[in-house]
Amino acid sequence: MIRLGFLGALAGLLAGCTTLPPLACGPGHEAMLTAELLFGRKIGERLGVSEAAFRHFIGEEVTPRFPDGLTVLDASGQYRDSNGRLIREPSKLLLLVLKDEPGGRARLAAIAEAYKSRFQQQSVGTILRPACVSF
């Protein structure tokens, strides 16, 4: 479980956030948001979210909400638990590009909630950044 207090709280507030100040992007680029979602894969002391289970989650929960594309990277996460122990776990990092609008933020929050519910996770870290994007 990724226990990033600030990021976990941020994920819960995503749907109600106001928009970020607009960027002045150069020719050929559009002002958008980049989102990074951090998914821990341990359940208790064991690896509980297999590669197949994560792919299935992406197919069922993420792709329908963001059908235009996404990137998933393997990662190694760590956090300090309530007893002060450093916990390390294999993780996944999901990268998305989206328009800065309430509907997109709500879809991100729904993905985080679905993951927590399905895999008994305490939190999903979510980071939003303004970006100038070109494809």
mmCIF file of N, CA and C in Angstrom:
data_model
loop_
_atom_site.group_PDB
_atom_site.id
_atom_site.type_symbol
_atom_site.label_atom_id
_atom_site.label_comp_id
_atom_site.label_asym_id
_atom_site.label_seq_id
_atom_site.Cartn_x
_atom_site.Cartn_y
_atom_site.Cartn_z
ATOM 1 N N MET A 1 0.839 -1.167 0.000
ATOM 2 C CA MET A 1 0.000 0.000 0.000
ATOM 3 C C MET A 1 0.887 1.235 0.000
ATOM 4 N N ILE A 2 0.636 2.134 -0.886
ATOM 5 C CA ILE A 2 1.373 3.383 -0.888
ATOM 6 C C ILE A 2 0.712 4.291 0.141
ATOM 7 N N ARG A 3 1.456 4.689 1.115
ATOM 8 C CA ARG A 3 0.903 5.545 2.165
ATOM 9 C C ARG A 3 1.544 6.911 2.077
ATOM 10 N N LEU A 4 1.109 7.664 1.170
ATOM 11 C CA LEU A 4 1.600 9.018 0.989
ATOM 12 C C LEU A 4 0.472 9.944 1.406
ATOM 13 N N GLY A 5 0.487 10.352 2.661
ATOM 14 C CA GLY A 5 -0.612 11.118 3.226
ATOM 15 C C GLY A 5 -1.053 12.284 2.377
ATOM 16 N N PHE A 6 -0.125 13.127 1.993
ATOM 17 C CA PHE A 6 -0.464 14.297 1.189
ATOM 18 C C PHE A 6 -1.054 13.890 -0.142
ATOM 19 N N LEU A 7 -0.403 12.928 -0.813
ATOM 20 C CA LEU A 7 -0.887 12.526 -2.134
ATOM 21 C C LEU A 7 -2.218 11.805 -2.039
ATOM 22 N N GLY A 8 -2.400 11.015 -0.987
ATOM 23 C CA GLY A 8 -3.678 10.338 -0.805
ATOM 24 C C GLY A 8 -4.807 11.333 -0.600
ATOM 25 N N ALA A 9 -4.539 12.367 0.207
ATOM 26 C CA ALA A 9 -5.544 13.397 0.421
ATOM 27 C C ALA A 9 -5.833 14.146 -0.874
ATOM 28 N N LEU A 10 -4.779 14.410 -1.648
ATOM 29 C CA LEU A 10 -4.947 15.098 -2.920
ATOM 30 C C LEU A 10 -5.845 14.299 -3.854
ATOM 31 N N ALA A 11 -5.672 12.979 -3.877
ATOM 32 C CA ALA A 11 -6.494 12.137 -4.754
ATOM 33 C C ALA A 11 -7.967 12.258 -4.397
ATOM 34 N N GLY A 12 -8.260 12.364 -3.107
ATOM 35 C CA GLY A 12 -9.645 12.495 -2.682
ATOM 36 C C GLY A 12 -10.264 13.834 -3.042
ATOM 37 N N LEU A 13 -9.451 14.838 -3.248
ATOM 38 C CA LEU A 13 -9.945 16.173 -3.550
ATOM 39 C C LEU A 13 -9.971 16.503 -5.031
ATOM 40 N N LEU A 14 -9.453 15.610 -5.869
ATOM 41 C CA LEU A 14 -9.299 15.914 -7.291
ATOM 42 C C LEU A 14 -10.572 16.405 -7.957
ATOM 43 N N ALA A 15 -11.664 15.762 -7.683
ATOM 44 C CA ALA A 15 -12.892 16.098 -8.401
ATOM 45 C C ALA A 15 -13.354 17.516 -8.087
ATOM 46 N N GLY A 16 -12.986 18.063 -6.935
ATOM 47 C CA GLY A 16 -13.442 19.387 -6.569
ATOM 48 C C GLY A 16 -12.426 20.487 -6.795
ATOM 49 N N CYS A 17 -11.282 20.195 -7.350
ATOM 50 C CA CYS A 17 -10.241 21.204 -7.545
ATOM 51 C C CYS A 17 -10.655 22.214 -8.597
ATOM 52 N N THR A 18 -10.176 23.430 -8.402
ATOM 53 C CA THR A 18 -10.355 24.428 -9.451
ATOM 54 C C THR A 18 -9.294 24.193 -10.507
ATOM 55 N N THR A 19 -9.466 24.807 -11.641
ATOM 56 C CA THR A 19 -8.479 24.635 -12.698
ATOM 57 C C THR A 19 -7.205 25.381 -12.362
ATOM 58 N N LEU A 20 -6.102 24.922 -12.916
ATOM 59 C CA LEU A 20 -4.808 25.568 -12.730
ATOM 60 C C LEU A 20 -4.705 26.755 -13.677
ATOM 61 N N PRO A 21 -3.843 27.744 -13.352
ATOM 62 C CA PRO A 21 -3.691 28.886 -14.262
ATOM 63 C C PRO A 21 -3.280 28.417 -15.654
ATOM 64 N N PRO A 22 -3.803 29.056 -16.710
ATOM 65 C CA PRO A 22 -3.473 28.616 -18.070
ATOM 66 C C PRO A 22 -1.999 28.856 -18.388
ATOM 67 N N LEU A 23 -1.443 27.948 -19.176
ATOM 68 C CA LEU A 23 -0.072 28.086 -19.651
ATOM 69 C C LEU A 23 -0.068 28.825 -20.984
ATOM 70 N N ALA A 24 1.012 29.504 -21.237
ATOM 71 C CA ALA A 24 1.208 30.117 -22.548
ATOM 72 C C ALA A 24 2.092 29.156 -23.349
ATOM 73 N N CYS A 25 1.458 28.324 -24.142
ATOM 74 C CA CYS A 25 2.192 27.312 -24.905
ATOM 75 C C CYS A 25 2.572 27.855 -26.273
ATOM 76 N N GLY A 26 3.685 27.367 -26.784
ATOM 77 C CA GLY A 26 4.162 27.766 -28.097
ATOM 78 C C GLY A 26 3.369 27.115 -29.213
ATOM 79 N N PRO A 27 3.686 27.483 -30.447
ATOM 80 C CA PRO A 27 2.986 26.929 -31.607
ATOM 81 C C PRO A 27 3.072 25.397 -31.633
ATOM 82 N N GLY A 28 1.957 24.781 -31.959
ATOM 83 C CA GLY A 28 1.917 23.330 -32.061
ATOM 84 C C GLY A 28 1.720 22.613 -30.747
ATOM 85 N N HIS A 29 1.612 23.339 -29.637
ATOM 86 C CA HIS A 29 1.411 22.737 -28.323
ATOM 87 C C HIS A 29 0.095 23.236 -27.733
ATOM 88 N N GLU A 30 -0.519 22.391 -26.929
ATOM 89 C CA GLU A 30 -1.778 22.728 -26.284
ATOM 90 C C GLU A 30 -1.594 22.646 -24.772
ATOM 91 N N ALA A 31 -2.175 23.608 -24.055
ATOM 92 C CA ALA A 31 -2.134 23.586 -22.592
ATOM 93 C C ALA A 31 -3.059 22.482 -22.085
ATOM 94 N N MET A 32 -2.493 21.540 -21.344
ATOM 95 C CA MET A 32 -3.253 20.418 -20.787
ATOM 96 C C MET A 32 -2.696 20.098 -19.409
ATOM 97 N N LEU A 33 -3.158 19.008 -18.827
ATOM 98 C CA LEU A 33 -2.612 18.491 -17.579
ATOM 99 C C LEU A 33 -1.923 17.165 -17.852
ATOM 100 N N THR A 34 -0.866 16.896 -17.119
ATOM 101 C CA THR A 34 -0.335 15.540 -17.073
ATOM 102 C C THR A 34 -0.666 15.003 -15.692
ATOM 103 N N ALA A 35 -1.071 13.761 -15.645
ATOM 104 C CA ALA A 35 -1.416 13.101 -14.383
ATOM 105 C C ALA A 35 -0.518 11.897 -14.209
ATOM 106 N N GLU A 36 -0.028 11.727 -12.997
ATOM 107 C CA GLU A 36 0.737 10.541 -12.619
ATOM 108 C C GLU A 36 -0.011 9.873 -11.477
ATOM 109 N N LEU A 37 -0.350 8.618 -11.649
ATOM 110 C CA LEU A 37 -1.002 7.850 -10.591
ATOM 111 C C LEU A 37 -0.048 6.758 -10.134
ATOM 112 N N LEU A 38 0.130 6.631 -8.832
ATOM 113 C CA LEU A 38 1.081 5.703 -8.233
ATOM 114 C C LEU A 38 0.315 4.569 -7.563
ATOM 115 N N PHE A 39 0.495 3.359 -8.079
ATOM 116 C CA PHE A 39 -0.233 2.188 -7.598
ATOM 117 C C PHE A 39 0.720 1.215 -6.918
ATOM 118 N N GLY A 40 0.570 1.013 -5.619
ATOM 119 C CA GLY A 40 1.321 -0.025 -4.921
ATOM 120 C C GLY A 40 0.736 -1.381 -5.252
ATOM 121 N N ARG A 41 1.564 -2.423 -5.217
ATOM 122 C CA ARG A 41 1.088 -3.750 -5.628
ATOM 123 C C ARG A 41 1.085 -4.770 -4.500
ATOM 124 N N LYS A 42 1.494 -4.402 -3.296
ATOM 125 C CA LYS A 42 1.433 -5.342 -2.180
ATOM 126 C C LYS A 42 0.065 -5.284 -1.529
ATOM 127 N N ILE A 43 -0.360 -6.433 -1.037
ATOM 128 C CA ILE A 43 -1.526 -6.523 -0.180
ATOM 129 C C ILE A 43 -1.013 -7.173 1.087
ATOM 130 N N GLY A 44 -0.911 -6.404 2.144
ATOM 131 C CA GLY A 44 -0.266 -6.899 3.360
ATOM 132 C C GLY A 44 1.225 -7.063 3.099
ATOM 133 N N GLU A 45 1.748 -8.229 3.408
ATOM 134 C CA GLU A 45 3.182 -8.499 3.241
ATOM 135 C C GLU A 45 3.517 -9.206 1.932
ATOM 136 N N ARG A 46 2.523 -9.452 1.090
ATOM 137 C CA ARG A 46 2.790 -10.203 -0.142
ATOM 138 C C ARG A 46 2.420 -9.383 -1.373
ATOM 139 N N LEU A 47 2.996 -9.791 -2.504
ATOM 140 C CA LEU A 47 2.623 -9.180 -3.770
ATOM 141 C C LEU A 47 1.215 -9.669 -4.096
ATOM 142 N N GLY A 48 0.262 -8.781 -4.057
ATOM 143 C CA GLY A 48 -1.123 -9.181 -4.246
ATOM 144 C C GLY A 48 -1.720 -8.766 -5.578
ATOM 145 N N VAL A 49 -1.053 -7.851 -6.280
ATOM 146 C CA VAL A 49 -1.569 -7.384 -7.564
ATOM 147 C C VAL A 49 -0.596 -7.866 -8.640
ATOM 148 N N SER A 50 -0.980 -8.939 -9.301
ATOM 149 C CA SER A 50 -0.125 -9.529 -10.336
ATOM 150 C C SER A 50 -0.117 -8.653 -11.580
ATOM 151 N N GLU A 51 0.805 -8.965 -12.493
ATOM 152 C CA GLU A 51 0.842 -8.265 -13.782
ATOM 153 C C GLU A 51 -0.489 -8.425 -14.508
ATOM 154 N N ALA A 52 -1.009 -9.647 -14.515
ATOM 155 C CA ALA A 52 -2.273 -9.908 -15.208
ATOM 156 C C ALA A 52 -3.422 -9.136 -14.567
ATOM 157 N N ALA A 53 -3.469 -9.104 -13.241
ATOM 158 C CA ALA A 53 -4.535 -8.375 -12.545
ATOM 159 C C ALA A 53 -4.441 -6.875 -12.837
ATOM 160 N N PHE A 54 -3.222 -6.353 -12.893
ATOM 161 C CA PHE A 54 -3.069 -4.931 -13.180
ATOM 162 C C PHE A 54 -3.484 -4.618 -14.621
ATOM 163 N N ARG A 55 -3.080 -5.473 -15.564
ATOM 164 C CA ARG A 55 -3.502 -5.269 -16.962
ATOM 165 C C ARG A 55 -5.024 -5.300 -17.074
ATOM 166 N N HIS A 56 -5.632 -6.217 -16.357
ATOM 167 C CA HIS A 56 -7.091 -6.326 -16.365
ATOM 168 C C HIS A 56 -7.712 -5.037 -15.800
ATOM 169 N N PHE A 57 -7.137 -4.523 -14.720
ATOM 170 C CA PHE A 57 -7.611 -3.269 -14.128
ATOM 171 C C PHE A 57 -7.507 -2.121 -15.140
ATOM 172 N N ILE A 58 -6.376 -2.018 -15.818
ATOM 173 C CA ILE A 58 -6.197 -0.963 -16.826
ATOM 174 C C ILE A 58 -7.284 -1.093 -17.899
ATOM 175 N N GLY A 59 -7.516 -2.319 -18.364
ATOM 176 C CA GLY A 59 -8.516 -2.544 -19.401
ATOM 177 C C GLY A 59 -9.932 -2.220 -18.973
ATOM 178 N N GLU A 60 -10.265 -2.512 -17.730
ATOM 179 C CA GLU A 60 -11.631 -2.293 -17.247
ATOM 180 C C GLU A 60 -11.888 -0.892 -16.712
ATOM 181 N N GLU A 61 -10.905 -0.315 -16.038
ATOM 182 C CA GLU A 61 -11.136 0.938 -15.322
ATOM 183 C C GLU A 61 -10.496 2.165 -15.971
ATOM 184 N N VAL A 62 -9.321 2.006 -16.573
ATOM 185 C CA VAL A 62 -8.599 3.172 -17.079
ATOM 186 C C VAL A 62 -8.910 3.438 -18.551
ATOM 187 N N THR A 63 -8.751 2.436 -19.387
ATOM 188 C CA THR A 63 -8.951 2.629 -20.828
ATOM 189 C C THR A 63 -10.341 3.173 -21.169
ATOM 190 N N PRO A 64 -11.414 2.679 -20.545
ATOM 191 C CA PRO A 64 -12.718 3.269 -20.866
ATOM 192 C C PRO A 64 -12.818 4.753 -20.486
ATOM 193 N N ARG A 65 -12.096 5.169 -19.456
ATOM 194 C CA ARG A 65 -12.153 6.567 -19.012
ATOM 195 C C ARG A 65 -11.199 7.472 -19.799
ATOM 196 N N PHE A 66 -10.110 6.876 -20.300
ATOM 197 C CA PHE A 66 -9.107 7.618 -21.076
ATOM 198 C C PHE A 66 -8.734 6.809 -22.313
ATOM 199 N N PRO A 67 -9.649 6.707 -23.281
ATOM 200 C CA PRO A 67 -9.436 5.838 -24.438
ATOM 201 C C PRO A 67 -8.400 6.336 -25.434
ATOM 202 N N ASP A 68 -7.978 7.601 -25.324
ATOM 203 C CA ASP A 68 -7.051 8.146 -26.317
ATOM 204 C C ASP A 68 -5.608 7.730 -26.099
ATOM 205 N N GLY A 69 -5.276 7.164 -24.954
ATOM 206 C CA GLY A 69 -3.922 6.685 -24.742
ATOM 207 C C GLY A 69 -3.440 6.875 -23.323
ATOM 208 N N LEU A 70 -2.434 6.105 -22.963
ATOM 209 C CA LEU A 70 -1.850 6.137 -21.628
ATOM 210 C C LEU A 70 -0.499 5.436 -21.677
ATOM 211 N N THR A 71 0.278 5.616 -20.621
ATOM 212 C CA THR A 71 1.554 4.917 -20.482
ATOM 213 C C THR A 71 1.625 4.331 -19.086
ATOM 214 N N VAL A 72 2.075 3.094 -18.977
ATOM 215 C CA VAL A 72 2.269 2.431 -17.691
ATOM 216 C C VAL A 72 3.735 2.042 -17.573
ATOM 217 N N LEU A 73 4.349 2.405 -16.447
ATOM 218 C CA LEU A 73 5.743 2.072 -16.171
ATOM 219 C C LEU A 73 5.843 1.241 -14.900
ATOM 220 N N ASP A 74 6.803 0.318 -14.867
ATOM 221 C CA ASP A 74 7.111 -0.394 -13.635
ATOM 222 C C ASP A 74 7.907 0.536 -12.732
ATOM 223 N N ALA A 75 7.663 0.460 -11.430
ATOM 224 C CA ALA A 75 8.336 1.336 -10.479
ATOM 225 C C ALA A 75 8.595 0.579 -9.179
ATOM 226 N N SER A 76 9.407 1.159 -8.335
ATOM 227 C CA SER A 76 9.661 0.646 -6.988
ATOM 228 C C SER A 76 9.314 1.766 -6.023
ATOM 229 N N GLY A 77 8.322 1.520 -5.166
ATOM 230 C CA GLY A 77 7.889 2.542 -4.223
ATOM 231 C C GLY A 77 8.334 2.218 -2.812
ATOM 232 N N GLN A 78 8.300 3.224 -1.973
ATOM 233 C CA GLN A 78 8.563 3.010 -0.554
ATOM 234 C C GLN A 78 7.818 4.052 0.254
ATOM 235 N N TYR A 79 7.493 3.695 1.485
ATOM 236 C CA TYR A 79 6.824 4.601 2.404
ATOM 237 C C TYR A 79 7.148 4.162 3.822
ATOM 238 N N ARG A 80 6.892 5.036 4.789
ATOM 239 C CA ARG A 80 7.094 4.717 6.192
ATOM 240 C C ARG A 80 5.732 4.415 6.793
ATOM 241 N N ASP A 81 5.587 3.232 7.399
ATOM 242 C CA ASP A 81 4.297 2.860 7.967
ATOM 243 C C ASP A 81 4.072 3.541 9.312
ATOM 244 N N SER A 82 2.923 3.265 9.929
ATOM 245 C CA SER A 82 2.566 3.936 11.183
ATOM 246 C C SER A 82 3.504 3.572 12.335
ATOM 247 N N ASN A 83 4.253 2.480 12.203
ATOM 248 C CA ASN A 83 5.239 2.090 13.225
ATOM 249 C C ASN A 83 6.630 2.627 12.916
ATOM 250 N N GLY A 84 6.760 3.408 11.863
ATOM 251 C CA GLY A 84 8.042 3.990 11.508
ATOM 252 C C GLY A 84 8.927 3.095 10.660
ATOM 253 N N ARG A 85 8.425 1.901 10.269
ATOM 254 C CA ARG A 85 9.206 0.992 9.427
ATOM 255 C C ARG A 85 9.166 1.454 7.981
ATOM 256 N N LEU A 86 10.302 1.324 7.301
ATOM 257 C CA LEU A 86 10.364 1.642 5.883
ATOM 258 C C LEU A 86 9.872 0.427 5.103
ATOM 259 N N ILE A 87 8.838 0.606 4.325
ATOM 260 C CA ILE A 87 8.230 -0.463 3.543
ATOM 261 C C ILE A 87 8.532 -0.197 2.072
ATOM 262 N N ARG A 88 9.023 -1.207 1.394
ATOM 263 C CA ARG A 88 9.278 -1.111 -0.052
ATOM 264 C C ARG A 88 8.349 -2.074 -0.770
ATOM 265 N N GLU A 89 7.910 -1.657 -1.963
ATOM 266 C CA GLU A 89 7.028 -2.521 -2.733
ATOM 267 C C GLU A 89 7.118 -2.220 -4.216
ATOM 268 N N PRO A 90 6.894 -3.253 -5.033
ATOM 269 C CA PRO A 90 6.794 -3.016 -6.473
ATOM 270 C C PRO A 90 5.543 -2.178 -6.733
ATOM 271 N N SER A 91 5.634 -1.307 -7.711
ATOM 272 C CA SER A 91 4.546 -0.382 -7.996
ATOM 273 C C SER A 91 4.378 -0.215 -9.497
ATOM 274 N N LYS A 92 3.329 0.466 -9.862
ATOM 275 C CA LYS A 92 3.082 0.865 -11.247
ATOM 276 C C LYS A 92 2.864 2.376 -11.257
ATOM 277 N N LEU A 93 3.370 3.012 -12.300
ATOM 278 C CA LEU A 93 3.189 4.440 -12.512
ATOM 279 C C LEU A 93 2.396 4.610 -13.802
ATOM 280 N N LEU A 94 1.241 5.219 -13.691
ATOM 281 C CA LEU A 94 0.373 5.472 -14.838
ATOM 282 C C LEU A 94 0.496 6.936 -15.220
ATOM 283 N N LEU A 95 0.815 7.198 -16.488
ATOM 284 C CA LEU A 95 0.922 8.560 -17.004
ATOM 285 C C LEU A 95 -0.219 8.825 -17.966
ATOM 286 N N LEU A 96 -0.905 9.936 -17.765
ATOM 287 C CA LEU A 96 -2.021 10.329 -18.615
ATOM 288 C C LEU A 96 -1.914 11.804 -18.964
ATOM 289 N N VAL A 97 -2.456 12.183 -20.102
ATOM 290 C CA VAL A 97 -2.581 13.581 -20.511
ATOM 291 C C VAL A 97 -4.075 13.845 -20.669
ATOM 292 N N LEU A 98 -4.549 14.960 -20.081
ATOM 293 C CA LEU A 98 -5.971 15.259 -20.143
ATOM 294 C C LEU A 98 -6.204 16.760 -20.139
ATOM 295 N N LYS A 99 -7.381 17.141 -20.602
ATOM 296 C CA LYS A 99 -7.776 18.548 -20.551
ATOM 297 C C LYS A 99 -8.056 18.903 -19.099
ATOM 298 N N ASP A 100 -7.790 20.144 -18.738
ATOM 299 C CA ASP A 100 -8.020 20.605 -17.380
ATOM 300 C C ASP A 100 -9.485 20.987 -17.225
ATOM 301 N N GLU A 101 -10.295 19.982 -16.932
ATOM 302 C CA GLU A 101 -11.721 20.191 -16.748
ATOM 303 C C GLU A 101 -12.216 19.249 -15.656
ATOM 304 N N PRO A 102 -13.297 19.605 -14.983
ATOM 305 C CA PRO A 102 -13.771 18.788 -13.861
ATOM 306 C C PRO A 102 -14.039 17.332 -14.225
ATOM 307 N N GLY A 103 -14.530 17.063 -15.421
ATOM 308 C CA GLY A 103 -14.816 15.678 -15.799
ATOM 309 C C GLY A 103 -13.573 14.805 -15.793
ATOM 310 N N GLY A 104 -12.449 15.329 -16.267
ATOM 311 C CA GLY A 104 -11.206 14.571 -16.274
ATOM 312 C C GLY A 104 -10.713 14.287 -14.868
ATOM 313 N N ARG A 105 -10.814 15.265 -14.000
ATOM 314 C CA ARG A 105 -10.394 15.081 -12.604
ATOM 315 C C ARG A 105 -11.279 14.047 -11.908
ATOM 316 N N ALA A 106 -12.560 14.071 -12.209
ATOM 317 C CA ALA A 106 -13.480 13.093 -11.621
ATOM 318 C C ALA A 106 -13.131 11.679 -12.098
ATOM 319 N N ARG A 107 -12.752 11.538 -13.375
ATOM 320 C CA ARG A 107 -12.367 10.214 -13.883
ATOM 321 C C ARG A 107 -11.101 9.719 -13.197
ATOM 322 N N LEU A 108 -10.144 10.615 -12.935
ATOM 323 C CA LEU A 108 -8.932 10.220 -12.200
ATOM 324 C C LEU A 108 -9.283 9.735 -10.799
ATOM 325 N N ALA A 109 -10.133 10.479 -10.112
ATOM 326 C CA ALA A 109 -10.547 10.094 -8.761
ATOM 327 C C ALA A 109 -11.268 8.744 -8.775
ATOM 328 N N ALA A 110 -12.080 8.496 -9.808
ATOM 329 C CA ALA A 110 -12.796 7.219 -9.905
ATOM 330 C C ALA A 110 -11.822 6.055 -10.103
ATOM 331 N N ILE A 111 -10.760 6.272 -10.873
ATOM 332 C CA ILE A 111 -9.744 5.231 -11.067
ATOM 333 C C ILE A 111 -9.074 4.904 -9.736
ATOM 334 N N ALA A 112 -8.687 5.947 -8.996
ATOM 335 C CA ALA A 112 -8.037 5.728 -7.698
ATOM 336 C C ALA A 112 -8.961 4.966 -6.745
ATOM 337 N N GLU A 113 -10.212 5.354 -6.689
ATOM 338 C CA GLU A 113 -11.168 4.676 -5.800
ATOM 339 C C GLU A 113 -11.379 3.219 -6.218
ATOM 340 N N ALA A 114 -11.466 2.974 -7.514
ATOM 341 C CA ALA A 114 -11.650 1.601 -7.999
ATOM 342 C C ALA A 114 -10.460 0.725 -7.616
ATOM 343 N N TYR A 115 -9.243 1.246 -7.735
ATOM 344 C CA TYR A 115 -8.048 0.475 -7.381
ATOM 345 C C TYR A 115 -8.019 0.173 -5.894
ATOM 346 N N LYS A 116 -8.310 1.177 -5.078
ATOM 347 C CA LYS A 116 -8.301 0.975 -3.627
ATOM 348 C C LYS A 116 -9.319 -0.085 -3.233
ATOM 349 N N SER A 117 -10.484 -0.017 -3.811
ATOM 350 C CA SER A 117 -11.541 -0.969 -3.497
ATOM 351 C C SER A 117 -11.204 -2.379 -3.976
ATOM 352 N N ARG A 118 -10.780 -2.498 -5.211
ATOM 353 C CA ARG A 118 -10.513 -3.807 -5.799
ATOM 354 C C ARG A 118 -9.344 -4.529 -5.136
ATOM 355 N N PHE A 119 -8.285 -3.781 -4.779
ATOM 356 C CA PHE A 119 -7.057 -4.405 -4.286
ATOM 357 C C PHE A 119 -6.746 -4.077 -2.828
ATOM 358 N N GLN A 120 -7.734 -3.656 -2.067
ATOM 359 C CA GLN A 120 -7.587 -3.368 -0.639
ATOM 360 C C GLN A 120 -6.384 -2.460 -0.353
ATOM 361 N N GLN A 121 -6.294 -1.363 -1.088
ATOM 362 C CA GLN A 121 -5.208 -0.405 -0.914
ATOM 363 C C GLN A 121 -5.693 0.786 -0.095
ATOM 364 N N GLN A 122 -4.792 1.346 0.697
ATOM 365 C CA GLN A 122 -5.140 2.497 1.517
ATOM 366 C C GLN A 122 -5.194 3.777 0.686
ATOM 367 N N SER A 123 -4.319 3.877 -0.312
ATOM 368 C CA SER A 123 -4.287 5.092 -1.113
ATOM 369 C C SER A 123 -3.688 4.825 -2.486
ATOM 370 N N VAL A 124 -3.928 5.758 -3.379
ATOM 371 C CA VAL A 124 -3.284 5.820 -4.693
ATOM 372 C C VAL A 124 -2.753 7.234 -4.810
ATOM 373 N N GLY A 125 -1.442 7.371 -4.962
ATOM 374 C CA GLY A 125 -0.861 8.704 -5.112
ATOM 375 C C GLY A 125 -1.244 9.295 -6.451
ATOM 376 N N THR A 126 -1.607 10.576 -6.455
ATOM 377 C CA THR A 126 -1.991 11.257 -7.688
ATOM 378 C C THR A 126 -1.291 12.610 -7.749
ATOM 379 N N ILE A 127 -0.619 12.849 -8.865
ATOM 380 C CA ILE A 127 0.083 14.105 -9.077
ATOM 381 C C ILE A 127 -0.446 14.724 -10.363
ATOM 382 N N LEU A 128 -0.818 16.001 -10.310
ATOM 383 C CA LEU A 128 -1.276 16.736 -11.496
ATOM 384 C C LEU A 128 -0.322 17.888 -11.756
ATOM 385 N N ARG A 129 0.015 18.091 -13.027
ATOM 386 C CA ARG A 129 0.900 19.184 -13.424
ATOM 387 C C ARG A 129 0.383 19.808 -14.717
ATOM 388 N N PRO A 130 0.444 21.121 -14.802
ATOM 389 C CA PRO A 130 0.155 21.743 -16.099
ATOM 390 C C PRO A 130 1.289 21.449 -17.066
ATOM 391 N N ALA A 131 0.956 21.296 -18.341
ATOM 392 C CA ALA A 131 1.977 20.976 -19.347
ATOM 393 C C ALA A 131 1.550 21.494 -20.710
ATOM 394 N N CYS A 132 2.539 21.808 -21.525
ATOM 395 C CA CYS A 132 2.301 22.113 -22.933
ATOM 396 C C CYS A 132 2.531 20.814 -23.697
ATOM 397 N N VAL A 133 1.525 20.356 -24.426
ATOM 398 C CA VAL A 133 1.539 19.020 -24.995
ATOM 399 C C VAL A 133 1.423 19.080 -26.520
ATOM 400 N N SER A 134 2.152 18.187 -27.167
ATOM 401 C CA SER A 134 2.060 18.027 -28.616
ATOM 402 C C SER A 134 2.140 16.542 -28.930
ATOM 403 N N PHE A 135 1.294 16.088 -29.837
ATOM 404 C CA PHE A 135 1.338 14.696 -30.286
ATOM 405 C C PHE A 135 1.487 14.682 -31.795
#
